[in-house]
Short mmCIF file of C-alpha atoms in Angstrom, two decimals:
data_model
loop_
_atom_site.label_atom_id
_atom_site.label_comp_id
_atom_site.label_asym_id
_atom_site.label_seq_id
_atom_site.Cartn_x
_atom_site.Cartn_y
_atom_site.Cartn_z
CA UNK A 128 7.44 26.59 7.50
CA UNK A 129 8.87 27.97 4.30
CA UNK A 130 12.36 27.25 5.53
CA UNK A 131 11.24 23.44 6.30
CA UNK A 132 9.79 23.35 2.62
CA UNK A 133 12.94 24.59 1.05
CA UNK A 134 15.13 22.32 3.02
CA UNK A 135 13.02 19.13 2.66
CA UNK A 136 14.50 16.74 -0.02
CA UNK A 137 12.79 15.99 -3.13
CA UNK A 138 12.61 12.20 -2.34
CA UNK A 139 10.52 13.10 0.89
CA UNK A 140 7.96 15.23 -1.19
CA UNK A 141 7.63 12.33 -3.82
CA UNK A 142 7.17 9.97 -0.94
CA UNK A 143 4.29 12.13 0.32
CA UNK A 144 2.72 12.20 -3.08
CA UNK A 145 2.83 8.40 -2.94
CA UNK A 146 1.13 8.25 0.38
CA UNK A 147 -1.61 10.55 -0.42
CA UNK A 148 -2.50 8.71 -3.68
CA UNK A 149 -2.21 5.55 -1.89
CA UNK A 150 -4.93 6.73 0.58
CA UNK A 151 -7.18 7.74 -2.30
CA UNK A 152 -6.69 4.17 -3.80
CA UNK A 153 -8.10 2.58 -0.67
CA UNK A 154 -11.41 4.49 -1.52
CA UNK A 155 -11.08 3.17 -5.20
CA UNK A 156 -10.50 -0.52 -4.04
CA UNK A 157 -13.52 -0.43 -1.80
CA UNK A 158 -15.73 0.96 -4.43
CA UNK A 159 -14.39 -1.33 -7.07
CA UNK A 160 -14.93 -4.22 -4.97
CA UNK A 161 -18.74 -3.39 -4.48
CA UNK A 162 -19.26 -4.15 -8.00
CA UNK A 163 -16.68 -6.91 -8.99
CA UNK A 164 -14.94 -9.66 -7.21
CA UNK A 165 -11.37 -9.52 -5.91
CA UNK A 166 -9.85 -11.77 -8.71
CA UNK A 167 -11.49 -9.93 -11.67
CA UNK A 168 -10.69 -6.53 -10.22
CA UNK A 169 -6.97 -7.36 -9.60
CA UNK A 170 -6.47 -8.82 -13.26
CA UNK A 171 -8.45 -6.13 -15.04
CA UNK A 172 -6.62 -3.27 -13.03
CA UNK A 173 -3.02 -4.59 -13.43
CA UNK A 174 -3.74 -5.20 -17.15
CA UNK A 175 -5.05 -1.60 -17.48
CA UNK A 176 -1.90 -0.43 -15.64
CA UNK A 177 0.32 -2.31 -18.22
CA UNK A 178 -1.44 -0.54 -21.03
CA UNK A 179 -0.70 2.94 -19.38
CA UNK A 180 3.04 1.76 -18.89
CA UNK A 181 3.38 0.75 -22.68
CA UNK A 182 4.75 4.18 -23.54
CA UNK A 183 7.59 3.54 -21.19
CA UNK A 184 8.78 0.25 -22.92
CA UNK A 185 11.50 1.82 -25.26
CA UNK A 186 13.12 2.90 -21.97
CA UNK A 187 12.53 -0.35 -20.16
CA UNK A 188 14.98 -2.55 -22.11
CA UNK A 189 18.55 -3.60 -21.18
CA UNK A 190 18.18 -5.49 -17.95
CA UNK A 191 20.11 -8.45 -17.06
CA UNK A 192 18.78 -11.87 -16.25
CA UNK A 193 19.63 -11.34 -12.60
CA UNK A 194 17.54 -8.18 -12.69
CA UNK A 195 14.68 -9.67 -14.49
CA UNK A 196 14.68 -12.35 -11.84
CA UNK A 197 14.51 -9.84 -8.76
CA UNK A 198 11.88 -7.72 -10.56
CA UNK A 199 9.80 -10.99 -10.94
CA UNK A 200 10.45 -11.72 -7.18
CA UNK A 201 9.24 -8.20 -6.31
CA UNK A 202 6.12 -8.57 -8.42
CA UNK A 203 5.41 -11.99 -6.94
CA UNK A 204 5.59 -10.46 -3.44
CA UNK A 205 3.10 -7.72 -4.43
CA UNK A 206 0.98 -10.38 -6.18
CA UNK A 207 0.43 -12.15 -2.91
CA UNK A 208 0.16 -8.85 -1.00
CA UNK A 209 -2.76 -7.58 -3.18
CA UNK A 210 -4.73 -10.84 -2.89
CA UNK A 211 -4.49 -10.67 0.85
CA UNK A 212 -5.11 -6.87 1.02
CA UNK A 213 -7.95 -6.85 -1.39
CA UNK A 214 -9.70 -9.63 0.63
CA UNK A 215 -9.28 -7.72 3.71
CA UNK A 216 -10.58 -4.37 2.49
CA UNK A 217 -13.58 -6.12 1.08
CA UNK A 218 -14.70 -7.10 4.51
CA UNK A 219 -13.09 -4.54 6.91
CA UNK A 220 -14.10 -0.80 7.40
CA UNK A 221 -11.75 1.30 5.26
CA UNK A 222 -10.81 3.47 8.30
CA UNK A 223 -9.74 0.40 10.18
CA UNK A 224 -7.63 -0.96 7.19
CA UNK A 225 -6.07 2.43 6.96
CA UNK A 226 -4.85 2.26 10.53
CA UNK A 227 -3.85 -1.14 10.42
CA UNK A 228 -1.68 -0.28 7.41
CA UNK A 229 0.46 1.83 9.75
CA UNK A 230 1.89 -1.50 11.13
CA UNK A 231 4.12 -1.71 8.02
CA UNK A 232 6.20 1.03 9.64
CA UNK A 233 7.48 -1.57 12.19
CA UNK A 234 8.20 -4.14 9.55
CA UNK A 235 10.00 -1.62 7.15
CA UNK A 236 12.01 -0.25 10.00
CA UNK A 237 13.23 -3.64 10.94
CA UNK A 238 14.17 -4.37 7.35
CA UNK A 239 15.92 -1.00 6.90
CA UNK A 240 18.05 -1.79 9.93
CA UNK A 241 18.84 -5.23 9.37
CA UNK A 242 19.42 -5.27 5.63
CA UNK A 243 20.26 -1.76 4.62
CA UNK A 244 22.26 -0.89 7.74
CA UNK A 245 20.14 2.29 8.37
CA UNK A 246 20.35 3.60 12.07
CA UNK A 247 17.54 4.34 14.55
CA UNK A 248 17.86 7.95 15.59
CA UNK A 249 16.12 9.28 18.76
CA UNK A 250 13.43 10.80 16.33
CA UNK A 251 12.89 7.67 14.61
CA UNK A 252 12.78 5.77 17.88
CA UNK A 253 10.02 7.96 19.27
CA UNK A 254 8.10 8.07 15.96
CA UNK A 255 8.07 4.16 15.81
CA UNK A 256 6.90 3.94 19.58
CA UNK A 257 3.96 6.37 19.04
CA UNK A 258 2.95 4.55 15.78
CA UNK A 259 3.05 1.33 17.89
CA UNK A 260 1.15 2.97 20.60
CA UNK A 261 -1.65 3.98 18.03
CA UNK A 262 -1.94 0.53 16.78
CA UNK A 263 -2.30 -0.96 20.29
CA UNK A 264 -5.04 1.47 21.20
CA UNK A 265 -6.90 0.64 18.05
CA UNK A 266 -6.51 -3.20 18.85
CA UNK A 267 -7.77 -2.77 22.51
CA UNK A 268 -10.61 -0.18 21.87
CA UNK A 269 -12.43 0.02 25.21
CA UNK A 270 -15.49 1.36 23.50
CA UNK A 271 -15.86 -1.63 21.35
CA UNK A 272 -15.92 -3.93 24.28
CA UNK A 273 -18.82 -2.00 25.89
CA UNK A 274 -20.83 -2.22 22.61
CA UNK A 275 -20.90 -5.98 22.65
CA UNK A 276 -24.47 -7.29 21.60
CA UNK A 277 -25.98 -10.54 20.82
CA UNK A 278 -24.97 -10.25 17.15
CA UNK A 279 -21.50 -8.80 17.89
CA UNK A 280 -19.91 -11.79 16.54
CA UNK A 281 -21.40 -11.23 13.00
CA UNK A 282 -20.69 -7.43 13.14
CA UNK A 283 -17.12 -7.54 14.38
CA UNK A 284 -14.23 -7.84 11.78
CA UNK A 285 -13.22 -11.36 11.58
CA UNK A 286 -9.75 -12.42 12.65
CA UNK A 287 -8.87 -13.89 9.30
CA UNK A 288 -9.32 -10.59 7.53
CA UNK A 289 -7.15 -8.79 10.27
CA UNK A 290 -4.60 -11.47 9.66
CA UNK A 291 -4.77 -10.86 5.80
CA UNK A 292 -4.55 -7.09 6.38
CA UNK A 293 -1.28 -7.62 8.57
CA UNK A 294 0.14 -10.13 6.01
CA UNK A 295 -0.32 -7.59 3.24
CA UNK A 296 1.62 -5.01 5.34
CA UNK A 297 4.48 -7.51 5.88
CA UNK A 298 4.74 -8.21 2.15
CA UNK A 299 4.42 -4.56 1.21
CA UNK A 300 7.35 -3.84 3.46
CA UNK A 301 9.45 -6.45 1.81
CA UNK A 302 8.38 -4.96 -1.58
CA UNK A 303 9.53 -1.48 -0.27
CA UNK A 304 13.04 -2.82 0.57
CA UNK A 305 13.32 -4.55 -2.97
CA UNK A 306 12.33 -1.10 -4.54
CA UNK A 307 15.13 0.61 -2.59
CA UNK A 308 17.61 -2.02 -3.76
CA UNK A 309 16.40 -2.40 -7.41
CA UNK A 310 16.31 1.41 -8.03
CA UNK A 311 20.07 1.68 -7.25
CA UNK A 312 20.81 -0.15 -10.50
CA UNK A 313 17.85 0.59 -12.99
CA UNK A 314 15.74 3.44 -13.98
CA UNK A 315 11.93 3.89 -12.81
CA UNK A 316 10.59 2.91 -16.31
CA UNK A 317 12.49 -0.49 -16.20
CA UNK A 318 11.17 -1.33 -12.84
CA UNK A 319 7.56 -0.21 -13.44
CA UNK A 320 7.15 -1.72 -16.89
CA UNK A 321 8.53 -5.24 -16.05
CA UNK A 322 6.99 -5.43 -12.72
CA UNK A 323 3.54 -4.56 -14.04
CA UNK A 324 4.02 -7.15 -16.92
CA UNK A 325 4.95 -9.96 -14.39
CA UNK A 326 1.87 -8.97 -12.40
CA UNK A 327 -0.45 -9.35 -15.27
CA UNK A 328 1.23 -12.84 -15.93
CA UNK A 329 0.81 -13.81 -12.30
CA UNK A 330 -2.85 -12.79 -12.17
CA UNK A 331 -3.71 -14.37 -15.38
CA UNK A 332 -2.40 -17.68 -14.23
CA UNK A 333 -4.07 -17.37 -10.92
CA UNK A 334 -7.49 -16.56 -12.58
CA UNK A 335 -6.98 -19.61 -14.86
CA UNK A 336 -6.19 -21.88 -11.84
CA UNK A 337 -9.15 -20.58 -9.80
CA UNK A 338 -11.39 -20.60 -12.84
CA UNK A 339 -12.48 -17.03 -11.83
CA UNK A 340 -14.94 -15.43 -14.02
CA UNK A 341 -13.99 -12.09 -15.52
CA UNK A 342 -17.17 -10.19 -16.36
CA UNK A 343 -17.52 -7.36 -18.94
CA UNK A 344 -18.68 -5.19 -16.16
CA UNK A 345 -15.25 -5.26 -14.74
CA UNK A 346 -13.99 -3.25 -17.91
CA UNK A 347 -16.56 -0.62 -17.29
CA UNK A 348 -16.10 -0.25 -13.64
CA UNK A 349 -14.62 3.32 -13.49
CA UNK A 350 -13.05 2.63 -10.03
CA UNK A 351 -10.85 0.04 -11.47
CA UNK A 352 -9.63 2.49 -14.12
CA UNK A 353 -8.93 5.04 -11.31
CA UNK A 354 -7.06 2.26 -9.35
CA UNK A 355 -4.82 1.64 -12.34
CA UNK A 356 -4.02 5.32 -12.93
CA UNK A 357 -3.33 5.77 -9.16
CA UNK A 358 -0.96 2.91 -9.22
CA UNK A 359 1.16 4.08 -12.20
CA UNK A 360 1.38 7.73 -10.63
CA UNK A 361 2.23 6.71 -7.05
CA UNK A 362 4.63 3.95 -8.08
CA UNK A 363 6.45 6.42 -10.50
CA UNK A 364 6.76 8.96 -7.58
CA UNK A 365 7.99 6.16 -5.20
CA UNK A 366 10.39 4.54 -7.60
CA UNK A 367 12.09 7.87 -8.42
CA UNK A 368 12.17 8.67 -4.82
CA UNK A 369 14.02 5.35 -4.20
CA UNK A 370 16.46 6.37 -6.87
CA UNK A 371 17.94 9.03 -4.71
CA UNK A 372 21.05 7.60 -2.91
CA UNK A 373 20.41 9.53 0.31
CA UNK A 374 16.77 8.34 0.56
CA UNK A 375 16.16 6.24 3.55
CA UNK A 376 13.63 3.35 3.75
CA UNK A 377 12.82 3.89 7.32
CA UNK A 378 11.92 7.55 6.86
CA UNK A 379 10.09 6.83 3.66
CA UNK A 380 7.89 4.20 5.23
CA UNK A 381 6.78 6.67 7.75
CA UNK A 382 5.88 9.38 5.28
CA UNK A 383 3.97 6.82 3.22
CA UNK A 384 1.53 6.42 6.27
CA UNK A 385 0.16 9.77 5.36
CA UNK A 386 -2.42 7.58 3.54
CA UNK A 387 -4.15 6.97 6.94
CA UNK A 388 -5.48 10.52 6.80
CA UNK A 389 -7.15 10.04 3.44
CA UNK A 390 -8.45 6.63 4.78
CA UNK A 391 -10.11 8.02 7.79
CA UNK A 392 -11.56 10.94 6.10
CA UNK A 393 -13.15 8.50 3.47
CA UNK A 394 -14.52 6.23 6.21
CA UNK A 395 -16.49 9.18 7.70
CA UNK A 396 -17.67 11.09 4.78
CA UNK A 397 -17.84 8.42 1.90
CA UNK A 398 -18.62 5.19 3.80
CA UNK A 399 -20.52 6.61 6.74
CA UNK A 400 -18.39 4.35 9.08
CA UNK A 401 -18.92 4.43 12.95
CA UNK A 402 -16.24 4.97 15.78
CA UNK A 403 -14.49 7.38 13.57
CA UNK A 404 -13.60 9.68 16.57
CA UNK A 405 -11.59 6.92 18.21
CA UNK A 406 -9.90 5.93 14.91
CA UNK A 407 -9.00 9.45 14.40
CA UNK A 408 -7.60 9.58 17.92
CA UNK A 409 -5.50 6.49 17.28
CA UNK A 410 -4.30 7.71 13.91
CA UNK A 411 -3.44 11.18 15.54
CA UNK A 412 -0.96 9.57 17.84
CA UNK A 413 0.48 7.38 14.85
CA UNK A 414 0.79 10.63 12.57
CA UNK A 415 2.45 12.45 15.38
CA UNK A 416 5.08 9.61 15.64
CA UNK A 417 5.50 9.89 11.69
CA UNK A 418 6.03 13.69 11.81
CA UNK A 419 8.70 13.30 14.73
CA UNK A 420 10.41 10.43 12.87
CA UNK A 421 10.93 12.43 9.75
CA UNK A 422 12.30 15.54 11.52
#
């Protein structure tokens, strides 16, 4: 074990930090949305994130117009992804969202191969198959079919929210690709500051267009503040990891899915969700695939 730790590249450790914080943020999202609406949570939390980023501003200058454009594109991708993801997590069990989020492995792997020219080794292939198997078993849960009742239509997750969760995964995979490309030509402070600023602009416009009400309670919601702090910490770790020339998108995406462990545990102990054992079984298959894929 110690030999493994000594030989593991720093970018893998940083990606693991990202994954664990990401899992904790799923808890913060769910809690924040219990008190405030999706739009006000997104606007307030991105604004707080920008305030946290202000000390990085002196190191964030000097980008070219082309670089500003691509950072704006990355921010827009996440802008849409977060709207879809937050609407999904507001209605779906957190443990289910955590396992569905594993699907981004498939999307990111495809992007890594087609765009970055990364190769699929035997270990990565086995890992991808196991992650896919875990997702399929989750989708075709035999126990859920046996528990159908007269009001099951109201209690079952609606298809639209499952779709929004998958859309969020696809867009987050695209964002991960852009992170890898952009961090080869700028520093983490530049990407983080400008990307956060663009996000505030997008959500401000979205709030005006949708005439969303931003209540004072949103600024007092501690879960929104925790969301912002978690975002800055995990993105900093991820951007630095992407800055390593030897880092691989396919491997990083597998490691990111360590977040599912936090989501499953939170579903059981924080939100008292049901069917946890079956979700743990599905997640265990997927996590086994992650471990094999990074070996």
